Amino acid sequence: GIFDAAKKKALESVGGPIKKRNKFPQGIYKVSSGKFKAETKWGGKTRYIGTFGTPKQASAAYMSVKNDLAAAKISLCGADEEDGIFDAAKKKALESVGGPIKKRNKFPQGIYKVSSGKFKAETKWGGKTRYIGTFGTPKQASAAYMSVKNDLAAAKISLCGADEEDGIFDAAKKKALESKTAFK
């Protein structure tokens, strides 16, 4: 009709409509490596979900997280609970799409080669990156990492305060390091 003709004429006179900046679904961005990053805003923060090989995988993970978060009652949560709810939703989403693309680190998750040639193990827990230890081989570092992760998975972080989180992590780390000889 008349409106459509006027709109068309106006857009042609200014070079057309503004193009969308992102041609991918909401929350999906192409990164310089050519992979696709998924992220969402929740609890007042931009939350990284993962990096994927295709926009379809990234979008599936994004939608899974968004659906799980929509069911959560954020107004009833504190910051630690928000992080825990997001982490659980992210884990479920990543498992459902086969996980994110691994970073450039060629070692197992949480294991990094340091300048001395040894291998550092660290994990993220309670909103903090936690140092586990430095080991002679990636296998030793990975065994310590898995021991700590297994112990932390058994802890009920949503019921803990910051001091309790630190204590739980320190106990898991101590247990892993005491059995260090078993990692050889």
mmCIF file of N, CA, C and O in Angstrom, residues 23-85:
data_model
loop_
_atom_site.group_PDB
_atom_site.id
_atom_site.type_symbol
_atom_site.label_atom_id
_atom_site.label_comp_id
_atom_site.label_asym_id
_atom_site.label_seq_id
_atom_site.Cartn_x
_atom_site.Cartn_y
_atom_site.Cartn_z
ATOM 1 N N LYS A 23 24.844 -11.533 11.872
ATOM 2 C CA LYS A 23 23.948 -12.308 11.013
ATOM 3 C C LYS A 23 23.626 -13.681 11.602
ATOM 4 O O LYS A 23 22.969 -14.485 10.967
ATOM 5 N N PHE A 24 24.078 -13.937 12.831
ATOM 6 C CA PHE A 24 23.839 -15.213 13.480
ATOM 7 C C PHE A 24 22.726 -15.061 14.517
ATOM 8 O O PHE A 24 22.363 -13.946 14.881
ATOM 9 N N PRO A 25 22.174 -16.170 14.999
ATOM 10 C CA PRO A 25 21.107 -16.084 15.996
ATOM 11 C C PRO A 25 21.550 -15.313 17.240
ATOM 12 O O PRO A 25 22.755 -15.173 17.504
ATOM 13 N N GLN A 26 20.575 -14.869 18.020
ATOM 14 C CA GLN A 26 20.857 -14.112 19.239
ATOM 15 C C GLN A 26 21.848 -14.863 20.123
ATOM 16 O O GLN A 26 21.728 -16.065 20.319
ATOM 17 N N GLY A 27 22.831 -14.138 20.639
ATOM 18 C CA GLY A 27 23.810 -14.712 21.551
ATOM 19 C C GLY A 27 24.940 -15.462 20.880
ATOM 20 O O GLY A 27 25.796 -16.024 21.556
ATOM 21 N N ILE A 28 24.981 -15.497 19.547
ATOM 22 C CA ILE A 28 25.995 -16.244 18.798
ATOM 23 C C ILE A 28 26.854 -15.256 18.027
ATOM 24 O O ILE A 28 26.335 -14.394 17.322
ATOM 25 N N TYR A 29 28.176 -15.393 18.141
ATOM 26 C CA TYR A 29 29.100 -14.482 17.484
ATOM 27 C C TYR A 29 30.221 -15.271 16.843
ATOM 28 O O TYR A 29 30.736 -16.213 17.434
ATOM 29 N N LYS A 30 30.600 -14.881 15.643
ATOM 30 C CA LYS A 30 31.731 -15.519 14.969
ATOM 31 C C LYS A 30 32.996 -14.871 15.522
ATOM 32 O O LYS A 30 33.106 -13.656 15.590
ATOM 33 N N VAL A 31 33.963 -15.707 15.920
ATOM 34 C CA VAL A 31 35.215 -15.198 16.464
ATOM 35 C C VAL A 31 36.315 -15.312 15.412
ATOM 36 O O VAL A 31 36.128 -15.954 14.376
ATOM 37 N N SER A 32 37.442 -14.696 15.671
ATOM 38 C CA SER A 32 38.506 -14.598 14.670
ATOM 39 C C SER A 32 39.014 -15.960 14.191
ATOM 40 O O SER A 32 39.503 -16.082 13.075
ATOM 41 N N SER A 33 38.870 -16.996 15.000
ATOM 42 C CA SER A 33 39.313 -18.336 14.604
ATOM 43 C C SER A 33 38.372 -18.973 13.587
ATOM 44 O O SER A 33 38.672 -20.027 13.051
ATOM 45 N N GLY A 34 37.206 -18.321 13.364
ATOM 46 C CA GLY A 34 36.211 -18.893 12.466
ATOM 47 C C GLY A 34 35.184 -19.741 13.202
ATOM 48 O O GLY A 34 34.233 -20.231 12.612
ATOM 49 N N LYS A 35 35.380 -19.930 14.512
ATOM 50 C CA LYS A 35 34.433 -20.687 15.339
ATOM 51 C C LYS A 35 33.317 -19.751 15.792
ATOM 52 O O LYS A 35 33.317 -18.565 15.493
ATOM 53 N N PHE A 36 32.371 -20.278 16.567
ATOM 54 C CA PHE A 36 31.197 -19.516 16.980
ATOM 55 C C PHE A 36 31.049 -19.534 18.495
ATOM 56 O O PHE A 36 30.946 -20.609 19.095
ATOM 57 N N LYS A 37 31.053 -18.356 19.080
ATOM 58 C CA LYS A 37 30.960 -18.187 20.526
ATOM 59 C C LYS A 37 29.501 -17.982 20.906
ATOM 60 O O LYS A 37 28.776 -17.235 20.255
ATOM 61 N N ALA A 38 29.078 -18.655 21.986
ATOM 62 C CA ALA A 38 27.730 -18.464 22.531
ATOM 63 C C ALA A 38 27.863 -17.814 23.900
ATOM 64 O O ALA A 38 28.702 -18.231 24.713
ATOM 65 N N GLU A 39 27.069 -16.774 24.126
ATOM 66 C CA GLU A 39 27.042 -16.141 25.434
ATOM 67 C C GLU A 39 25.654 -15.559 25.666
ATOM 68 O O GLU A 39 24.898 -15.341 24.725
ATOM 69 N N THR A 40 25.340 -15.331 26.924
ATOM 70 C CA THR A 40 24.041 -14.776 27.288
ATOM 71 C C THR A 40 24.212 -13.830 28.456
ATOM 72 O O THR A 40 25.231 -13.870 29.143
ATOM 73 N N LYS A 41 23.225 -12.991 28.660
ATOM 74 C CA LYS A 41 23.207 -12.126 29.832
ATOM 75 C C LYS A 41 22.254 -12.747 30.837
ATOM 76 O O LYS A 41 21.132 -13.114 30.492
ATOM 77 N N TRP A 42 22.714 -12.855 32.094
ATOM 78 C CA TRP A 42 21.880 -13.397 33.152
ATOM 79 C C TRP A 42 22.457 -12.977 34.495
ATOM 80 O O TRP A 42 23.673 -12.974 34.664
ATOM 81 N N GLY A 43 21.597 -12.615 35.405
ATOM 82 C CA GLY A 43 22.059 -12.212 36.733
ATOM 83 C C GLY A 43 22.928 -10.968 36.690
ATOM 84 O O GLY A 43 23.839 -10.825 37.498
ATOM 85 N N GLY A 44 22.669 -10.088 35.723
ATOM 86 C CA GLY A 44 23.433 -8.853 35.626
ATOM 87 C C GLY A 44 24.816 -9.013 35.024
ATOM 88 O O GLY A 44 25.628 -8.091 35.055
ATOM 89 N N LYS A 45 25.122 -10.182 34.480
ATOM 90 C CA LYS A 45 26.449 -10.446 33.908
ATOM 91 C C LYS A 45 26.309 -11.045 32.516
ATOM 92 O O LYS A 45 25.349 -11.742 32.226
ATOM 93 N N THR A 46 27.308 -10.790 31.671
ATOM 94 C CA THR A 46 27.415 -11.512 30.411
ATOM 95 C C THR A 46 28.100 -12.830 30.742
ATOM 96 O O THR A 46 29.178 -12.842 31.338
ATOM 97 N N ARG A 47 27.479 -13.923 30.378
ATOM 98 C CA ARG A 47 27.982 -15.259 30.732
ATOM 99 C C ARG A 47 28.428 -15.998 29.474
ATOM 100 O O ARG A 47 27.659 -16.169 28.537
ATOM 101 N N TYR A 48 29.670 -16.463 29.476
ATOM 102 C CA TYR A 48 30.236 -17.227 28.360
ATOM 103 C C TYR A 48 29.728 -18.660 28.457
ATOM 104 O O TYR A 48 29.827 -19.299 29.501
ATOM 105 N N ILE A 49 29.173 -19.177 27.365
ATOM 106 C CA ILE A 49 28.681 -20.554 27.333
ATOM 107 C C ILE A 49 29.728 -21.486 26.727
ATOM 108 O O ILE A 49 30.028 -22.533 27.272
ATOM 109 N N GLY A 50 30.308 -21.089 25.604
ATOM 110 C CA GLY A 50 31.319 -21.939 24.973
ATOM 111 C C GLY A 50 31.582 -21.502 23.549
ATOM 112 O O GLY A 50 30.898 -20.624 23.016
ATOM 113 N N THR A 51 32.597 -22.111 22.929
ATOM 114 C CA THR A 51 32.938 -21.856 21.536
ATOM 115 C C THR A 51 32.725 -23.156 20.772
ATOM 116 O O THR A 51 33.159 -24.216 21.224
ATOM 117 N N PHE A 52 32.060 -23.060 19.620
ATOM 118 C CA PHE A 52 31.616 -24.238 18.893
ATOM 119 C C PHE A 52 32.039 -24.171 17.432
ATOM 120 O O PHE A 52 32.347 -23.103 16.919
ATOM 121 N N GLY A 53 32.014 -25.326 16.769
ATOM 122 C CA GLY A 53 32.417 -25.416 15.374
ATOM 123 C C GLY A 53 31.404 -24.856 14.392
ATOM 124 O O GLY A 53 31.774 -24.426 13.302
ATOM 125 N N THR A 54 30.126 -24.859 14.775
ATOM 126 C CA THR A 54 29.091 -24.364 13.866
ATOM 127 C C THR A 54 28.132 -23.442 14.610
ATOM 128 O O THR A 54 27.972 -23.573 15.830
ATOM 129 N N PRO A 55 27.473 -22.535 13.874
ATOM 130 C CA PRO A 55 26.471 -21.680 14.524
ATOM 131 C C PRO A 55 25.304 -22.507 15.083
ATOM 132 O O PRO A 55 24.711 -22.148 16.084
ATOM 133 N N LYS A 56 25.001 -23.638 14.439
ATOM 134 C CA LYS A 56 23.903 -24.491 14.898
ATOM 135 C C LYS A 56 24.199 -25.068 16.283
ATOM 136 O O LYS A 56 23.331 -25.086 17.160
ATOM 137 N N GLN A 57 25.438 -25.551 16.491
ATOM 138 C CA GLN A 57 25.820 -26.078 17.804
ATOM 139 C C GLN A 57 25.777 -24.969 18.857
ATOM 140 O O GLN A 57 25.271 -25.162 19.962
ATOM 141 N N ALA A 58 26.331 -23.808 18.516
ATOM 142 C CA ALA A 58 26.357 -22.682 19.445
ATOM 143 C C ALA A 58 24.936 -22.259 19.808
ATOM 144 O O ALA A 58 24.633 -21.990 20.968
ATOM 145 N N SER A 59 24.066 -22.213 18.808
ATOM 146 C CA SER A 59 22.680 -21.812 19.041
ATOM 147 C C SER A 59 21.944 -22.834 19.903
ATOM 148 O O SER A 59 21.162 -22.463 20.787
ATOM 149 N N ALA A 60 22.208 -24.111 19.681
ATOM 150 C CA ALA A 60 21.563 -25.157 20.491
ATOM 151 C C ALA A 60 21.985 -25.032 21.955
ATOM 152 O O ALA A 60 21.151 -25.135 22.863
ATOM 153 N N ALA A 61 23.267 -24.781 22.183
ATOM 154 C CA ALA A 61 23.750 -24.606 23.555
ATOM 155 C C ALA A 61 23.132 -23.357 24.176
ATOM 156 O O ALA A 61 22.680 -23.367 25.321
ATOM 157 N N TYR A 62 23.092 -22.276 23.416
ATOM 158 C CA TYR A 62 22.502 -21.019 23.889
ATOM 159 C C TYR A 62 21.040 -21.236 24.294
ATOM 160 O O TYR A 62 20.615 -20.837 25.382
ATOM 161 N N MET A 63 20.266 -21.881 23.433
ATOM 162 C CA MET A 63 18.841 -22.087 23.715
ATOM 163 C C MET A 63 18.637 -23.001 24.920
ATOM 164 O O MET A 63 17.736 -22.775 25.731
ATOM 165 N N SER A 64 19.480 -24.004 25.061
ATOM 166 C CA SER A 64 19.374 -24.898 26.207
ATOM 167 C C SER A 64 19.613 -24.127 27.502
ATOM 168 O O SER A 64 18.856 -24.255 28.469
ATOM 169 N N VAL A 65 20.660 -23.301 27.519
ATOM 170 C CA VAL A 65 20.965 -22.496 28.708
ATOM 171 C C VAL A 65 19.821 -21.519 28.986
ATOM 172 O O VAL A 65 19.353 -21.400 30.120
ATOM 173 N N LYS A 66 19.355 -20.825 27.951
ATOM 174 C CA LYS A 66 18.286 -19.842 28.136
ATOM 175 C C LYS A 66 17.025 -20.514 28.700
ATOM 176 O O LYS A 66 16.369 -19.966 29.583
ATOM 177 N N ASN A 67 16.679 -21.689 28.188
ATOM 178 C CA ASN A 67 15.496 -22.387 28.677
ATOM 179 C C ASN A 67 15.640 -22.780 30.145
ATOM 180 O O ASN A 67 14.704 -22.639 30.936
ATOM 181 N N ASP A 68 16.816 -23.292 30.522
ATOM 182 C CA ASP A 68 17.038 -23.669 31.917
ATOM 183 C C ASP A 68 17.040 -22.444 32.829
ATOM 184 O O ASP A 68 16.500 -22.480 33.936
ATOM 185 N N LEU A 69 17.640 -21.359 32.375
ATOM 186 C CA LEU A 69 17.693 -20.152 33.195
ATOM 187 C C LEU A 69 16.316 -19.520 33.347
ATOM 188 O O LEU A 69 16.016 -18.927 34.388
ATOM 189 N N ALA A 70 15.487 -19.643 32.330
ATOM 190 C CA ALA A 70 14.138 -19.075 32.390
ATOM 191 C C ALA A 70 13.331 -19.727 33.515
ATOM 192 O O ALA A 70 12.460 -19.091 34.105
ATOM 193 N N ALA A 71 13.639 -20.977 33.815
ATOM 194 C CA ALA A 71 12.922 -21.695 34.865
ATOM 195 C C ALA A 71 13.420 -21.322 36.264
ATOM 196 O O ALA A 71 12.736 -21.572 37.249
ATOM 197 N N ALA A 72 14.610 -20.728 36.358
ATOM 198 C CA ALA A 72 15.194 -20.367 37.660
ATOM 199 C C ALA A 72 14.568 -19.078 38.173
ATOM 200 O O ALA A 72 14.237 -18.183 37.411
ATOM 201 N N LYS A 73 14.427 -18.993 39.461
ATOM 202 C CA LYS A 73 13.872 -17.796 40.087
ATOM 203 C C LYS A 73 15.039 -16.937 40.574
ATOM 204 O O LYS A 73 15.454 -17.024 41.719
ATOM 205 N N ILE A 74 15.571 -16.095 39.698
ATOM 206 C CA ILE A 74 16.763 -15.312 40.013
ATOM 207 C C ILE A 74 16.544 -14.346 41.167
ATOM 208 O O ILE A 74 17.448 -14.079 41.936
ATOM 209 N N SER A 75 15.345 -13.833 41.319
ATOM 210 C CA SER A 75 15.104 -12.860 42.387
ATOM 211 C C SER A 75 15.287 -13.484 43.767
ATOM 212 O O SER A 75 15.468 -12.781 44.742
ATOM 213 N N LEU A 76 15.236 -14.800 43.856
ATOM 214 C CA LEU A 76 15.390 -15.486 45.125
ATOM 215 C C LEU A 76 16.833 -15.911 45.379
ATOM 216 O O LEU A 76 17.126 -16.486 46.411
ATOM 217 N N CYS A 77 17.712 -15.643 44.437
ATOM 218 C CA CYS A 77 19.078 -16.144 44.512
ATOM 219 C C CYS A 77 20.067 -15.050 44.891
ATOM 220 O O CYS A 77 19.903 -13.897 44.527
ATOM 221 N N GLY A 78 21.143 -15.467 45.555
ATOM 222 C CA GLY A 78 22.289 -14.603 45.757
ATOM 223 C C GLY A 78 23.269 -14.829 44.629
ATOM 224 O O GLY A 78 23.053 -15.680 43.758
ATOM 225 N N ALA A 79 24.370 -14.089 44.625
ATOM 226 C CA ALA A 79 25.357 -14.172 43.541
ATOM 227 C C ALA A 79 25.922 -15.581 43.381
ATOM 228 O O ALA A 79 26.076 -16.063 42.261
ATOM 229 N N ASP A 80 26.233 -16.257 44.509
ATOM 230 C CA ASP A 80 26.797 -17.607 44.414
ATOM 231 C C ASP A 80 25.794 -18.577 43.801
ATOM 232 O O ASP A 80 26.154 -19.424 42.991
ATOM 233 N N GLU A 81 24.522 -18.451 44.197
ATOM 234 C CA GLU A 81 23.503 -19.329 43.647
ATOM 235 C C GLU A 81 23.305 -19.056 42.160
ATOM 236 O O GLU A 81 23.104 -19.981 41.380
ATOM 237 N N GLU A 82 23.353 -17.769 41.754
ATOM 238 C CA GLU A 82 23.225 -17.425 40.337
ATOM 239 C C GLU A 82 24.321 -18.106 39.536
ATOM 240 O O GLU A 82 24.060 -18.685 38.485
ATOM 241 N N ASP A 83 25.570 -18.034 40.048
ATOM 242 C CA ASP A 83 26.688 -18.674 39.355
ATOM 243 C C ASP A 83 26.478 -20.181 39.268
ATOM 244 O O ASP A 83 26.713 -20.791 38.226
ATOM 245 N N GLY A 84 26.004 -20.789 40.352
ATOM 246 C CA GLY A 84 25.776 -22.231 40.365
ATOM 247 C C GLY A 84 24.682 -22.647 39.391
ATOM 248 O O GLY A 84 24.814 -23.640 38.681
ATOM 249 N N ILE A 85 23.600 -21.872 39.353
ATOM 250 C CA ILE A 85 22.501 -22.168 38.424
ATOM 251 C C ILE A 85 22.995 -22.053 36.986
ATOM 252 O O ILE A 85 22.717 -22.910 36.150
#
